[in-house]
XYZ file of C-alpha atoms in Angstrom:
709
model
C 0.013 -0.039 -0.018
C 0.929 3.599 -0.536
C -0.968 6.071 1.492
C -2.094 9.323 0.005
C -5.841 9.367 0.245
C -8.520 8.472 2.694
C -9.354 5.593 0.464
C -5.795 4.294 0.810
C -6.111 4.527 4.607
C -9.424 2.679 4.621
C -7.849 -0.019 2.541
C -4.951 -0.442 4.922
C -7.200 -0.624 7.957
C -9.556 -3.085 6.201
C -6.853 -5.341 4.941
C -4.974 -5.501 8.273
C -7.988 -6.648 10.346
C -6.798 -9.997 11.783
C -3.293 -9.604 10.487
C -0.244 -9.683 12.731
C 2.798 -8.013 11.121
C 3.443 -4.924 8.807
C 6.490 -3.296 7.472
C 6.872 0.355 6.556
C 9.368 1.195 3.755
C 10.852 4.504 4.581
C 12.165 5.910 7.817
C 11.497 9.577 7.227
C 8.757 11.824 8.852
C 5.810 10.178 7.191
C 7.188 6.692 7.372
C 7.588 6.891 11.159
C 4.012 8.316 11.331
C 2.784 5.395 9.305
C 4.645 3.037 11.716
C 2.777 4.598 14.626
C -0.602 4.044 12.778
C 0.529 0.328 12.190
C 1.330 -0.064 15.967
C -2.121 1.489 16.779
C -3.783 -1.208 14.501
C -2.180 -3.820 16.824
C 0.476 -4.980 14.231
C 3.977 -6.037 14.995
C 5.698 -3.248 13.086
C 8.930 -3.137 11.141
C 10.491 0.165 9.613
C 12.776 -0.536 6.606
C 15.112 2.335 5.711
C 17.665 2.514 2.825
C 19.796 5.149 4.720
C 22.052 4.266 7.668
C 19.850 6.274 10.069
C 16.268 7.428 10.664
C 15.158 10.803 9.337
C 18.406 11.101 7.411
C 17.545 14.717 6.110
C 16.826 16.054 9.475
C 19.063 14.292 12.156
C 22.659 13.529 12.633
C 23.893 10.259 14.043
C 23.334 11.112 17.598
C 19.831 12.392 17.351
C 18.823 9.601 14.956
C 20.380 7.053 17.322
C 18.408 8.355 20.313
C 15.120 8.392 18.165
C 15.794 4.870 17.145
C 16.223 3.584 20.751
C 12.958 5.384 21.835
C 11.031 3.839 18.943
C 12.447 0.379 19.516
C 11.413 0.697 23.192
C 7.817 0.758 21.813
C 8.301 -2.619 20.246
C 8.974 -1.404 16.587
C 11.886 -3.156 14.803
C 14.174 -0.831 12.858
C 16.087 -2.152 9.832
C 18.740 0.275 8.447
C 20.877 0.111 5.375
C 18.180 -2.064 3.714
C 17.678 -1.805 -0.042
C 14.446 -3.655 -0.900
C 15.100 -5.375 -4.229
C 12.113 -7.661 -4.546
C 8.869 -8.418 -2.860
C 7.442 -12.042 -3.220
C 3.913 -13.100 -2.582
C 3.856 -16.192 -0.226
C 1.002 -18.521 0.310
C 0.377 -16.447 3.411
C 1.810 -12.953 3.460
C 4.723 -11.313 1.646
C 8.596 -11.779 1.707
C 10.832 -8.740 1.382
C 14.098 -9.614 -0.257
C 17.054 -7.116 0.425
C 20.191 -6.385 -1.502
C 22.323 -7.753 1.243
C 20.739 -11.173 0.963
C 18.562 -11.002 3.994
C 14.735 -11.082 4.021
C 11.645 -10.263 6.031
C 8.240 -11.973 6.129
C 5.309 -9.705 6.873
C 1.454 -9.701 6.278
C 1.443 -6.213 4.655
C 3.826 -3.463 3.434
C 3.193 0.334 3.566
C 5.366 2.311 1.269
C 6.476 5.837 2.397
C 9.435 6.374 0.143
C 9.226 10.145 -0.522
C 7.628 12.310 -3.185
C 7.389 11.324 -6.818
C 6.423 14.343 -8.847
C 3.563 14.002 -11.318
C 5.279 15.426 -14.362
C 3.793 13.421 -17.208
C 2.056 16.441 -18.633
C 5.310 18.458 -18.697
C 7.246 15.561 -20.378
C 4.637 15.215 -23.023
C 4.723 18.910 -23.647
C 8.528 18.947 -23.974
C 9.376 20.848 -20.866
C 12.587 20.291 -19.134
C 12.455 17.793 -16.223
C 14.957 16.641 -13.557
C 16.944 13.291 -13.901
C 14.781 11.896 -11.097
C 11.622 13.735 -12.034
C 10.146 17.107 -11.364
C 9.533 20.093 -13.605
C 12.498 22.371 -13.629
C 11.679 25.917 -12.620
C 13.641 29.101 -12.108
C 13.318 31.419 -9.003
C 10.160 32.981 -10.543
C 8.576 29.478 -10.952
C 8.915 29.544 -14.738
C 9.532 26.328 -16.555
C 11.732 25.970 -19.742
C 8.852 27.652 -21.430
C 8.610 31.124 -19.747
C 4.881 31.249 -20.314
C 4.262 28.018 -18.216
C 4.654 28.039 -14.434
C 4.926 25.081 -11.965
C 4.475 25.214 -8.171
C 4.227 22.658 -5.387
C 5.383 19.146 -5.384
C 5.638 18.774 -9.157
C 8.138 21.669 -9.232
C 11.948 21.012 -9.086
C 13.899 24.070 -7.823
C 17.637 23.864 -7.501
C 17.471 19.972 -7.356
C 14.969 20.146 -4.506
C 11.290 18.986 -4.381
C 9.465 20.598 -1.505
C 6.730 18.517 0.255
C 5.326 21.001 2.658
C 2.551 23.433 2.490
C 4.535 26.585 3.469
C 6.996 26.386 0.490
C 4.025 25.866 -1.715
C 2.509 29.168 -0.575
C 5.730 30.953 -1.226
C 6.065 29.476 -4.724
C 2.450 30.533 -5.509
C 3.143 34.208 -4.402
C 6.260 34.230 -6.507
C 4.508 32.965 -9.525
C 1.580 35.421 -9.089
C 3.964 38.437 -8.578
C 5.795 37.422 -11.839
C 2.570 37.156 -13.824
C 1.775 40.656 -12.545
C 5.235 41.892 -13.641
C 6.384 42.304 -10.102
C 9.743 40.957 -8.847
C 9.417 38.563 -5.764
C 11.703 35.570 -6.469
C 11.494 32.344 -4.668
C 14.777 31.589 -2.956
C 14.114 28.333 -1.258
C 12.187 27.722 1.932
C 12.758 26.833 5.483
C 12.386 23.216 5.904
C 12.501 23.338 9.674
C 10.120 20.927 11.462
C 8.851 20.264 14.935
C 6.580 17.358 15.621
C 6.008 14.309 17.849
C 6.966 10.960 16.292
C 5.469 8.008 18.082
C 5.354 10.115 21.300
C 8.974 11.281 20.796
C 9.485 15.114 20.508
C 11.721 15.817 17.508
C 12.841 19.302 16.097
C 15.251 20.213 13.313
C 15.928 23.713 11.820
C 18.324 25.393 9.538
C 21.414 23.614 8.322
C 21.213 20.975 11.025
C 23.685 18.633 9.280
C 26.292 21.233 8.525
C 29.968 20.143 8.680
C 32.312 22.560 7.103
C 32.909 26.095 8.396
C 30.828 25.563 11.512
C 31.047 24.548 15.100
C 28.647 22.323 17.150
C 27.521 22.417 20.789
C 26.054 19.201 21.889
C 24.001 18.122 24.997
C 23.286 14.419 25.431
C 21.522 12.960 28.374
C 20.829 9.319 27.733
C 19.248 8.692 31.115
C 16.612 11.293 30.347
C 16.372 10.421 26.649
C 17.346 13.962 25.476
C 19.708 15.024 22.620
C 20.298 18.633 21.617
C 22.713 20.130 19.184
C 23.358 23.703 18.050
C 25.376 24.522 14.829
C 26.940 27.935 14.953
C 29.013 29.751 12.342
C 32.717 29.719 12.415
C 32.796 33.103 13.951
C 30.645 31.873 16.735
C 28.179 34.721 16.471
C 25.191 33.243 14.487
C 23.056 30.136 14.855
C 22.816 28.227 11.557
C 20.985 25.114 12.543
C 19.996 22.711 15.331
C 18.652 19.358 16.376
C 16.355 18.588 19.374
C 15.297 15.060 20.279
C 13.349 14.200 23.450
C 12.683 17.814 24.464
C 11.749 20.537 21.975
C 10.720 23.143 24.546
C 13.411 25.599 23.237
C 12.447 25.062 19.574
C 10.476 28.229 18.878
C 13.104 30.437 20.378
C 15.989 28.823 18.690
C 14.219 28.765 15.318
C 13.421 32.406 15.548
C 17.140 33.239 16.387
C 18.191 31.172 13.246
C 15.551 32.853 10.965
C 16.252 36.374 12.272
C 20.048 35.972 12.413
C 20.017 37.206 15.981
C 23.474 37.503 17.651
C 24.351 34.654 20.021
C 24.867 35.255 23.712
C 28.346 35.046 25.227
C 27.652 31.501 26.325
C 25.620 29.945 23.467
C 25.312 26.702 25.443
C 22.931 28.522 27.832
C 20.302 28.483 24.974
C 19.834 24.720 25.606
C 18.696 25.313 29.200
C 15.639 27.112 30.504
C 16.859 30.112 32.369
C 15.311 31.614 35.523
C 16.298 35.017 34.208
C 17.831 36.310 30.955
C 21.234 37.201 32.459
C 22.849 34.370 30.583
C 21.623 36.000 27.327
C 18.410 33.978 26.851
C 15.721 34.569 24.251
C 13.100 37.371 24.475
C 10.559 38.339 21.854
C 11.521 41.885 22.518
C 14.688 41.392 20.613
C 13.079 39.836 17.560
C 13.298 42.212 14.504
C 10.033 43.127 12.772
C 11.106 40.988 9.853
C 11.180 37.826 11.836
C 8.681 35.302 10.446
C 6.457 34.132 13.339
C 3.972 32.062 11.303
C 5.758 30.031 8.628
C 2.500 28.574 7.207
C 1.094 32.034 6.314
C 4.459 33.937 6.154
C 3.442 36.378 8.851
C 6.077 38.411 10.405
C 6.414 39.896 13.847
C 5.931 43.342 12.113
C 2.512 42.203 10.634
C 1.342 41.207 14.126
C 2.547 44.422 15.702
C 0.835 46.440 13.066
C -2.445 44.677 13.759
C -2.132 45.346 17.464
C -1.044 48.912 17.237
C -2.976 50.203 14.208
C -5.980 47.910 14.078
C -6.608 47.709 17.779
C -6.337 43.923 18.035
C -6.112 42.808 21.726
C -6.690 39.048 21.607
C -5.214 36.000 20.015
C -8.497 35.319 18.217
C -8.386 38.790 16.862
C -4.854 38.254 15.538
C -5.950 35.049 13.794
C -8.770 36.783 12.090
C -6.794 39.833 11.076
C -3.575 38.070 9.875
C -4.376 34.331 9.532
C -1.385 33.733 11.701
C -1.881 30.628 13.944
C -4.531 29.143 11.653
C -2.221 26.603 10.117
C -0.302 24.126 12.234
C -0.626 26.284 15.298
C 3.055 25.992 16.240
C 3.385 29.870 16.341
C 0.650 30.467 18.969
C 3.120 30.730 21.923
C 5.178 33.342 20.121
C 2.089 35.215 19.104
C 0.863 35.293 22.661
C 4.182 36.619 23.886
C 4.278 39.261 21.269
C 0.703 40.299 21.891
C 1.316 40.659 25.749
C 4.497 42.556 25.114
C 2.957 44.987 22.689
C -0.033 45.712 24.850
C 2.195 46.374 27.805
C 4.477 48.707 25.689
C 1.314 50.640 24.590
C 0.449 51.132 28.211
C -2.536 48.866 27.927
C -2.890 46.960 31.230
C -3.191 43.294 30.594
C -5.989 42.372 32.985
C -5.314 39.073 34.773
C -8.301 39.304 37.055
C -10.339 36.076 37.441
C -13.416 37.996 36.113
C -15.243 41.317 36.453
C -16.449 40.381 39.878
C -13.028 39.827 41.510
C -10.079 42.036 40.808
C -7.667 39.241 41.693
C -6.091 36.333 39.964
C -7.086 32.848 40.775
C -3.757 32.511 42.576
C -4.426 35.620 44.621
C -7.905 34.452 45.570
C -6.498 31.089 46.665
C -4.059 32.933 49.064
C -6.898 35.025 50.337
C -9.032 32.060 51.060
C -6.213 30.305 52.840
C -5.026 33.320 54.808
C -8.549 34.548 55.969
C -9.951 30.928 56.222
C -12.942 31.876 54.180
C -15.314 28.902 53.819
C -18.060 30.153 51.513
C -18.507 31.987 48.158
C -20.895 34.498 49.731
C -18.215 35.426 52.347
C -15.535 35.781 49.762
C -17.735 37.960 47.611
C -18.792 40.123 50.588
C -15.191 40.733 51.571
C -13.336 40.930 48.246
C -15.888 40.921 45.397
C -18.687 42.801 43.732
C -21.872 42.011 41.979
C -23.646 38.725 41.920
C -20.881 36.554 40.209
C -20.760 34.727 36.949
C -20.124 31.260 35.297
C -16.403 31.911 35.544
C -15.824 32.834 39.203
C -18.559 30.691 40.757
C -17.099 27.309 39.779
C -13.528 28.670 40.140
C -14.219 29.741 43.781
C -15.985 26.385 44.374
C -12.861 24.613 43.275
C -10.631 26.912 45.503
C -12.740 26.249 48.501
C -12.714 22.560 47.998
C -8.902 22.573 47.352
C -8.335 24.480 50.603
C -10.703 22.672 52.990
C -11.818 19.542 51.134
C -15.429 19.917 52.128
C -18.039 18.128 49.958
C -18.586 20.072 46.766
C -22.292 20.165 47.222
C -21.839 22.213 50.391
C -21.049 25.047 47.898
C -24.673 25.195 46.753
C -25.360 26.925 43.426
C -21.830 27.676 42.354
C -20.477 24.284 41.223
C -19.709 23.185 37.672
C -22.755 21.642 36.050
C -21.298 18.155 36.381
C -20.376 18.721 40.080
C -23.884 19.745 40.818
C -25.060 16.092 40.356
C -21.712 14.398 41.107
C -21.797 12.875 37.580
C -21.112 13.782 34.052
C -24.220 14.840 32.130
C -24.324 12.983 28.725
C -25.897 13.898 25.319
C -29.407 12.894 26.186
C -29.707 14.221 29.730
C -28.648 11.052 31.368
C -25.574 10.677 33.576
C -22.493 8.496 33.978
C -21.561 6.402 36.956
C -17.810 5.982 37.508
C -16.735 4.301 40.764
C -13.090 4.614 41.882
C -11.073 1.508 41.166
C -7.709 2.353 42.488
C -4.795 0.952 40.441
C -7.519 -0.876 38.302
C -7.645 -3.626 40.935
C -11.028 -5.322 41.357
C -12.193 -8.416 43.239
C -14.671 -10.812 41.582
C -17.386 -9.824 44.080
C -16.915 -6.155 43.071
C -17.010 -6.981 39.362
C -20.326 -8.821 40.042
C -21.841 -5.865 41.872
C -21.004 -3.485 38.987
C -22.290 -5.992 36.522
C -25.561 -6.470 38.409
C -26.134 -2.607 38.848
C -25.506 -2.092 35.076
C -27.938 -5.004 34.202
C -30.663 -3.796 36.688
C -30.589 -0.332 35.353
C -29.799 -1.032 31.772
C -26.660 0.938 31.691
C -24.046 1.087 28.860
C -20.707 -0.182 30.197
C -17.151 0.540 29.050
C -13.736 -0.179 30.319
C -11.784 3.116 30.184
C -8.148 4.014 29.550
C -7.924 4.797 33.202
C -8.455 1.324 34.351
C -12.104 1.883 35.473
C -15.469 0.817 34.439
C -17.876 3.498 33.234
C -21.618 3.099 33.278
C -23.793 5.417 31.093
C -27.454 6.132 30.795
C -28.511 6.633 34.401
C -31.449 9.083 34.917
C -30.941 11.746 37.586
C -33.434 10.138 40.015
C -31.549 6.806 39.792
C -28.165 8.299 40.740
C -28.739 7.891 44.580
C -30.317 4.431 44.240
C -27.341 3.239 42.200
C -24.713 4.825 44.298
C -26.431 3.439 47.492
C -25.721 -0.057 46.169
C -22.249 0.751 45.037
C -21.233 2.465 48.317
C -22.618 -0.482 50.254
C -20.254 -2.679 48.256
C -17.308 -0.524 49.254
C -16.993 1.646 46.195
C -16.365 5.344 46.350
C -16.788 8.273 43.904
C -14.320 8.263 41.155
C -14.585 12.038 40.741
C -14.811 11.652 36.884
C -17.101 14.715 37.067
C -14.686 16.945 38.907
C -11.473 18.982 38.422
C -9.634 16.708 40.750
C -7.572 13.562 40.842
C -9.069 10.969 38.387
C -6.887 7.793 38.317
C -3.371 6.520 38.983
C -2.969 3.931 36.307
C -0.625 1.021 36.800
C 0.812 -2.138 35.434
C 1.114 -5.371 37.505
C 4.793 -4.743 38.430
C 6.655 -7.451 40.384
C 3.414 -9.066 41.579
C 2.988 -10.904 38.180
C 5.307 -9.525 35.516
C 8.614 -11.099 34.854
C 10.108 -7.817 33.770
C 8.973 -5.761 36.823
C 11.554 -4.441 39.290
C 9.209 -2.679 41.785
C 5.635 -3.296 43.078
C 3.956 -0.733 40.932
C 0.379 -1.873 41.757
C 0.773 -1.228 45.420
C 2.254 2.213 44.919
C -0.400 3.183 42.499
C -3.163 2.258 44.874
C -1.423 4.083 47.800
C -1.085 7.152 45.613
C -4.684 7.068 44.406
C -6.083 6.605 47.817
C -3.780 9.336 49.229
C -4.856 11.973 46.617
C -8.440 10.964 45.956
C -10.802 13.883 46.313
C -8.000 16.443 45.851
C -9.530 19.351 44.057
C -7.348 21.314 41.630
C -7.378 23.962 38.904
C -7.897 21.058 36.356
C -8.147 17.301 36.344
C -5.035 15.301 37.501
C -4.035 11.941 36.275
C -1.082 9.690 37.410
C 0.573 6.529 36.412
C 3.004 4.081 37.949
C 5.062 1.693 35.813
C 7.016 -1.265 37.268
C 9.901 -1.013 34.796
C 11.122 1.065 31.886
C 8.830 -0.740 29.424
C 6.312 1.838 30.659
C 3.156 -0.150 30.287
C 1.197 2.303 32.431
C 2.285 5.367 30.193
C 3.344 7.177 33.274
C 5.219 9.728 31.314
C 2.028 10.870 29.617
C 0.291 11.788 32.898
C 0.314 14.840 35.151
C 2.573 12.830 37.389
C 4.341 9.640 36.639
C 6.434 7.103 38.608
C 8.738 4.606 36.852
C 10.512 1.804 38.623
C 14.293 1.461 38.426
C 16.734 -0.985 39.897
C 17.622 1.620 42.498
C 14.146 2.994 43.338
C 11.809 5.207 41.398
C 12.037 7.985 38.901
C 9.421 10.751 39.396
C 7.983 12.659 36.449
C 5.858 15.771 36.444
C 3.960 18.001 33.978
C 2.657 15.580 31.311
C -0.690 14.985 29.863
C -2.705 13.594 26.892
C -5.668 15.338 25.344
C -5.577 17.943 22.601
C -1.956 18.828 23.161
C -0.104 15.735 24.319
C 3.114 16.322 26.197
C 5.618 14.014 28.031
C 6.095 14.685 31.641
C 9.606 15.940 32.711
C 11.966 13.955 34.857
C 11.812 15.620 38.297
C 13.947 13.243 40.416
C 15.707 10.018 39.707
C 16.265 6.705 41.651
C 14.493 7.959 44.789
C 12.871 6.105 47.681
C 9.151 5.510 47.877
C 8.969 7.904 50.851
C 10.543 10.599 48.803
C 8.146 9.935 45.945
C 5.215 10.724 48.267
C 6.913 13.611 49.942
C 7.813 15.385 46.678
C 4.375 14.622 45.145
C 2.673 16.138 48.239
C 4.616 19.339 47.658
C 4.332 19.236 43.829
C 0.540 18.990 43.844
C -0.027 21.544 46.487
C 2.346 24.048 44.799
C 0.579 23.552 41.468
C -2.792 24.037 43.168
C -1.467 27.242 44.698
C 0.083 28.578 41.596
C -1.858 27.521 38.478
C -4.601 29.565 36.721
C -8.136 28.291 36.459
C -8.503 25.296 34.110
C -4.823 25.076 33.653
C -3.224 21.502 33.381
C 0.046 20.817 34.964
C 1.810 20.604 31.547
C 0.684 24.241 30.656
C 1.522 25.487 34.210
C 5.008 24.050 33.943
C 5.622 25.344 30.496
C 4.678 28.869 31.762
C 6.485 28.613 35.139
C 9.430 31.021 35.309
C 12.454 28.992 35.759
C 10.732 25.764 34.595
C 11.603 22.355 36.142
C 14.804 23.733 37.784
C 12.764 26.304 39.717
C 10.364 23.477 40.753
C 13.205 21.232 41.962
C 14.528 24.196 43.994
C 11.215 24.901 45.621
C 10.143 21.245 46.296
C 13.484 19.573 47.071
C 15.743 22.373 48.271
C 12.840 24.332 49.945
C 14.136 27.588 48.290
C 10.987 29.478 49.292
C 10.819 28.041 52.736
C 7.181 26.752 52.041
C 7.616 22.962 52.139
C 6.257 22.624 55.593
C 3.193 24.590 54.664
C 2.631 22.550 51.488
C 2.878 19.323 53.467
C 0.479 20.538 56.090
C -1.956 21.687 53.420
C -1.900 18.194 51.921
C -2.233 16.557 55.272
C -5.455 18.656 55.909
C -6.739 17.520 52.521
C -6.189 13.905 53.280
C -7.615 14.135 56.827
C -10.718 15.879 55.517
C -11.592 13.387 52.776
C -15.064 11.899 52.579
C -16.603 10.166 49.582
C -18.940 12.770 48.179
C -21.558 10.236 47.275
C -21.415 8.683 50.832
C -21.968 12.163 52.138
C -25.008 12.758 49.898
C -26.655 9.421 50.832
C -26.820 10.340 54.460
C -28.107 13.930 53.851
C -31.926 14.155 53.055
C -31.536 17.764 51.987
C -28.904 16.989 49.387
C -30.932 13.963 48.219
C -33.819 16.288 47.379
C -31.990 17.713 44.408
C -31.773 14.469 42.533
C -35.066 14.602 40.601
C -35.745 15.612 36.966
C -38.115 18.394 37.828
C -38.555 20.621 40.840
C -42.376 20.700 40.862
C -43.216 17.058 39.963
C -42.089 13.579 40.654
C -42.850 12.470 37.155
C -39.657 11.063 35.230
C -38.458 12.748 32.145
C -40.362 11.186 29.262
C -38.089 12.627 26.549
C -35.066 10.436 27.343
C -35.003 7.621 24.752
C -32.447 4.979 23.697
C -31.719 2.743 20.868
C -29.508 -0.346 20.788
C -26.067 -0.868 19.320
C -23.776 -3.964 19.883
C -26.174 -5.364 22.433
C -26.094 -2.158 24.577
C -28.003 1.074 24.778
C -27.086 4.439 23.257
C -28.789 7.797 23.060
C -31.484 7.778 20.221
C -31.462 10.447 17.587
C -34.706 12.329 16.927
C -36.308 11.771 13.558
C -36.179 15.388 12.512
C -32.805 16.849 12.731
C -30.746 13.916 13.893
C -29.906 15.505 17.240
C -29.980 13.404 20.504
């Protein structure tokens, strides 16, 4: 199979149902993405590459070697220096024959061997084409016939075929200008790239593989899986390229320094480390020239953005998107856009209002401190002392969360200000029914508990699903059924899983040394201990954890807000990762530490995050925006540089001591039970809730008119 169209993808998926193995020919960007897709289809995957390294155009030996080791750790076999000479069809499957005499048997083969220009029309018309294909063009995109233009992936400019959208835009602009008798030559395009390949962050910019007349600064940390390399000119004053594998947090700054030819600091190696200040000569958007290209997809410069802010009165990122189209392509420029917007507004004397909302002239962090310091227990009291007006949909749930984080009182005690899901201790679904999600610490269940869940789901005709967080979700409960269902679950020993709240959800685990022959520590016991320790902990956003019993990482701990991975010497603690819309690996916080230190540091980390993060801010975003980054966090949590660790530990201890299952609290409170009915003025059930069946279970029915649920 090649893969160019949706139909190609459908064919690959259809063919590989029930198959076991696949090979991808091509170890470049798209080849590795195809390998990830094959892995997701459940196939044992092989990557076959003609070159001696992966991503041969973007990475040097060091970066490619680290990328290879990370991908192999995911169970993918890498075959380098392999020239596929023949593919034979077997009775079952295929046999790949290589030029070196070796072979590989697989069920299917995906070909990702680069761009083949479609130049048949040019050939038949007598236009000049390259030796390996492609219509030859000059810097104005003119072919050998000056009246005919070629742009995009069919065009060959100085022996280069460009396969990205941004160069295509530049080619189109150059051709259009030439047709209008205006001079705007195409002089090549920046092929820098930043992406995540099979969960591994990779960045490459400029002349990353330069050898002559250049110097290299290399940082390699094998234990953390990080490789960084800067290529600087012979004089040591300009950045001409770079490679980042495992951590691309500095990519945007370095890329801009390269594009804008900004002078290097006295110690260029400082660019590879996040600085707590800019005394070492770190990057600042203030030093970017107006000509610096911020959005490569749309070719928008810093000057374009500043003009929109200063002359057009734009004050928001959405406004910049609409006005300039910047940030509407790949989205990689949004952090720089945000920094430029804030800087320009401040330079114009426009105060950047960071207040929670119009009713509180404080940030979320300031309100948290006020609530703690003044021991405020209710929204009305906080509003009376420090607010104005009647509140809104922003400040009410935010304050409810702050109060719960500080005192860990049941969320329903904050009447009328909770998030909609908190109001009924369940997630509301499409058709007005609710989900039931009991806590299953570490994913560990007894047979009796499984039977109880199954019987409840059967008795109330609920849809059941095992989640990625090692829990069993039940969907389709009516609001009046919630107390009855939870009464049975609580009686069987279950507690609320807080799937509805901005709080700890789960701590995922593998089976560790208990069952697995590769495990080096008891990951299940630690996961259960951590989940039970932090259950009910309310925070600015949801929190997820993971504990893996060895470096094979079956619990995917590095993709969680906090992760713990077993080593021969103890545990590695990670912080600040998450999945979702912007997946990000957690950062190694401490290595080879004892279990007691894992718990101590996590207590401090979580409470410091709860103190310092903005509303609805995940740990990953908070860490990305934290001045000083992970080093600052280590200084605060391990070295106690702010002298607050005792306070953080005391705050966590209070949370743990005050924990009570929120559903158990409701079941013994007749006043709270009164709210669980579909209508205030009648006991009649909601007759509009309807279901249909799919795969032997219920799902919300669509209405006959518009198809909504």
